[in-house]
mmCIF file of C-alpha atoms and ligand atoms in Angstrom:
data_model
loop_
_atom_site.group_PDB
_atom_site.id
_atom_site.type_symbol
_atom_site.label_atom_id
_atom_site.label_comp_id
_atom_site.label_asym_id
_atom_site.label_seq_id
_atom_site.Cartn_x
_atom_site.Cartn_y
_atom_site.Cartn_z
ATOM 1 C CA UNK A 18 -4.471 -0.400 -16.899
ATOM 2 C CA UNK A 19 -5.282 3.477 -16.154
ATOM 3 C CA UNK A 20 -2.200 5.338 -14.048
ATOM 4 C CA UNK A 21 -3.844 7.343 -11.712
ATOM 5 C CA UNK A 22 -1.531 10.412 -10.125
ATOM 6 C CA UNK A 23 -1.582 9.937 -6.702
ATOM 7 C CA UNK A 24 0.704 11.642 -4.857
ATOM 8 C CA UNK A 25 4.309 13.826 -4.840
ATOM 9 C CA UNK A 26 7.053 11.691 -4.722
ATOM 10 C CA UNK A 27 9.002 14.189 -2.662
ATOM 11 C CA UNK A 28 6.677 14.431 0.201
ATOM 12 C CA UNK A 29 6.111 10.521 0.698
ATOM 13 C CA UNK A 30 9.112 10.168 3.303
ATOM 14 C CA UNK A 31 11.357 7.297 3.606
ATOM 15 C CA UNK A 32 8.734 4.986 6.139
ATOM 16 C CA UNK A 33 5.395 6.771 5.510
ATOM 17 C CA UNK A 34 2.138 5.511 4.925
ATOM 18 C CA UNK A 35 -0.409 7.228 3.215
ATOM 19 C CA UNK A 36 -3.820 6.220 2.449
ATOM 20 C CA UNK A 37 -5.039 7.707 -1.277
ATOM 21 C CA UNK A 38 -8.936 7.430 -1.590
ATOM 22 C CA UNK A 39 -9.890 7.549 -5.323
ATOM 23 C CA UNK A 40 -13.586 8.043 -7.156
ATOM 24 C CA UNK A 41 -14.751 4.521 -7.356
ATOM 25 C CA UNK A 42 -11.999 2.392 -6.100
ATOM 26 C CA UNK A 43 -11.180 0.870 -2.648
ATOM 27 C CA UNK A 44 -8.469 3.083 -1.006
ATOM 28 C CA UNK A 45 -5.058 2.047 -1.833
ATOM 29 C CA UNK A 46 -2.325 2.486 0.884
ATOM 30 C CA UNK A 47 1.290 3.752 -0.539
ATOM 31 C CA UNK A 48 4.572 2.906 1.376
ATOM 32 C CA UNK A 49 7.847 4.129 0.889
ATOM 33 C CA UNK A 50 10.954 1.175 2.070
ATOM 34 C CA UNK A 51 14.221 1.760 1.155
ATOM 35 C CA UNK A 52 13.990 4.740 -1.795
ATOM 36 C CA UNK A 53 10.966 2.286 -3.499
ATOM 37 C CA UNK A 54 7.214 2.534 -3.607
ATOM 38 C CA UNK A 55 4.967 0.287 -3.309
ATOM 39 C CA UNK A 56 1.213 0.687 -3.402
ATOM 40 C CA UNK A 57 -1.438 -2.172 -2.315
ATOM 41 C CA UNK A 58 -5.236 -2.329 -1.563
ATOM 42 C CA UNK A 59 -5.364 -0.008 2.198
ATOM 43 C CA UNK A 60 -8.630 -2.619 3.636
ATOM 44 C CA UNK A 61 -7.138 -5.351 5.811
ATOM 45 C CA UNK A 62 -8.051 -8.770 3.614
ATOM 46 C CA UNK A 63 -9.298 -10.560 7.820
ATOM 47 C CA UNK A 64 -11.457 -7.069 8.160
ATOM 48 C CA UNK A 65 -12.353 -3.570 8.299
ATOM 49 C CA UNK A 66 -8.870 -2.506 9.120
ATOM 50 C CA UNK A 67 -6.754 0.273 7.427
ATOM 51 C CA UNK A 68 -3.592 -0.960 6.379
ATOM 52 C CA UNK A 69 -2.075 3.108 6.424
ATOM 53 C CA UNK A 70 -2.749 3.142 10.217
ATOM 54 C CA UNK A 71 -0.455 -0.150 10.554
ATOM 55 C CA UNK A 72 3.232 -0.533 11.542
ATOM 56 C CA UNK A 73 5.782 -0.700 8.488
ATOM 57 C CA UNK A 74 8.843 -3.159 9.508
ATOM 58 C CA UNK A 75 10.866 -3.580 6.500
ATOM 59 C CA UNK A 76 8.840 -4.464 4.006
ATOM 60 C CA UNK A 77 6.415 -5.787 5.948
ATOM 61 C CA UNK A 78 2.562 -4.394 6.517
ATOM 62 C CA UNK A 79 1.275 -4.936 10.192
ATOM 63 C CA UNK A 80 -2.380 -4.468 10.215
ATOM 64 C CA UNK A 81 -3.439 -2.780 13.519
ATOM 65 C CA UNK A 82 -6.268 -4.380 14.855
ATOM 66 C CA UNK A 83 -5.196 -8.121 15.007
ATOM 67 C CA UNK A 84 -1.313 -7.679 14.578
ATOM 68 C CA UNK A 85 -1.494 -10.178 11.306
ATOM 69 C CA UNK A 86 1.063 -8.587 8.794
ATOM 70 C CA UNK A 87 1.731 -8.790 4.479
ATOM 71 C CA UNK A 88 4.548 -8.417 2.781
ATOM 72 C CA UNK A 89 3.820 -5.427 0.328
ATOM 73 C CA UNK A 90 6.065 -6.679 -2.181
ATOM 74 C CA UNK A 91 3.852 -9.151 -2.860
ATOM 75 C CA UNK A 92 0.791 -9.137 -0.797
ATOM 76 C CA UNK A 93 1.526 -12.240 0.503
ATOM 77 C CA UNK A 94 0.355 -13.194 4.230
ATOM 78 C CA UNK A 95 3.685 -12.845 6.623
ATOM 79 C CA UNK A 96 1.647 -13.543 9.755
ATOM 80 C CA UNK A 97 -1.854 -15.027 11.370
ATOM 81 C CA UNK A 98 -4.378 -14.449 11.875
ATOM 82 C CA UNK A 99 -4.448 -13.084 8.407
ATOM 83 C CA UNK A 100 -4.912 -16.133 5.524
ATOM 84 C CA UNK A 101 -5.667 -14.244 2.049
ATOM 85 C CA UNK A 102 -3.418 -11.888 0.521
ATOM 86 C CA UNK A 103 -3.885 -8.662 -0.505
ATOM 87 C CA UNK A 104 -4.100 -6.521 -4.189
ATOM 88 C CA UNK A 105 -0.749 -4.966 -5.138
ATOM 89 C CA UNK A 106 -0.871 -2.577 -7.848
ATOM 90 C CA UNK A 107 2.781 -1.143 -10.341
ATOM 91 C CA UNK A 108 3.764 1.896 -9.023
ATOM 92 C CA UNK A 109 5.626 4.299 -11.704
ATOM 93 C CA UNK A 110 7.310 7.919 -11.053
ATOM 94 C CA UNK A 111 6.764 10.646 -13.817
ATOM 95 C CA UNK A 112 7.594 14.035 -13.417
ATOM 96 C CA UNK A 113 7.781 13.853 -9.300
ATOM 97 C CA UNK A 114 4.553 12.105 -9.013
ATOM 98 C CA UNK A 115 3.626 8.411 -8.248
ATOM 99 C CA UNK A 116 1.250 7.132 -9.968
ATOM 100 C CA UNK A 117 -0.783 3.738 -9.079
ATOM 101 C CA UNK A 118 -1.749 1.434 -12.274
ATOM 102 C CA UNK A 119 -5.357 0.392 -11.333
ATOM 103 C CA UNK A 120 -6.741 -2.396 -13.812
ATOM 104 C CA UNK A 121 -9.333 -0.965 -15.732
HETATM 105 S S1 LIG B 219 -8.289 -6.921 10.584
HETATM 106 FE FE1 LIG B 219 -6.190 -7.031 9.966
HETATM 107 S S2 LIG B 219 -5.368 -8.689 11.150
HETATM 108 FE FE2 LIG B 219 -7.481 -8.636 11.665
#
């Protein structure tokens, strides 16, 4: 696992979205529910959507092309017509900034 820095803690507000793009990895999209971050692959797993232009309710992902939604926790499918999940990565806070553990 290598812990790439991704972003301040203090300016991912409670509810945001942001989509990181790193050197040689698929963009991740980081969330911010209830004081927690979460970070998971940003590409829709049904297609070509990014996740970081989607609706956050709860903890809950809505992708916005086709309204099918994930649970970020988890990656899990919540709703159609959306059938795989999607990559969740461990999020850790050091000095103010969130870093995403990408496998190597
Ligand atoms: S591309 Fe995300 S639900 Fe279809």
């Amino acid at each position: 696992m290598a812990k790439i820095p991704a972003y301040s803690n203090n300016d991912l507000k409670e509810g945001q979205i942001e989509r990181i793009d790193l050197d040689g990895h698929e963009p991740i999209a980081l969330y911010k529910v209830e004081g927690q971050i979460y970070a998971t692959e940003d590409t829709c797993s049904h297609g070509a959507a990014s996740l970081a232009e989607g609706d956050l309710d709860g903890h809950e992902i809505v992708c916005p092309f086709h309204d099918g939604s994930f649970d970020i926790r988890t990656g899990q499918v919540v709703l159609p017509p959306c059938t795989s999940p999607i990559q969740t990565f461990p999020v850790t806070i050091e000095n103010g900034t969130i870093l995403i553990e990408l496998p190597d």
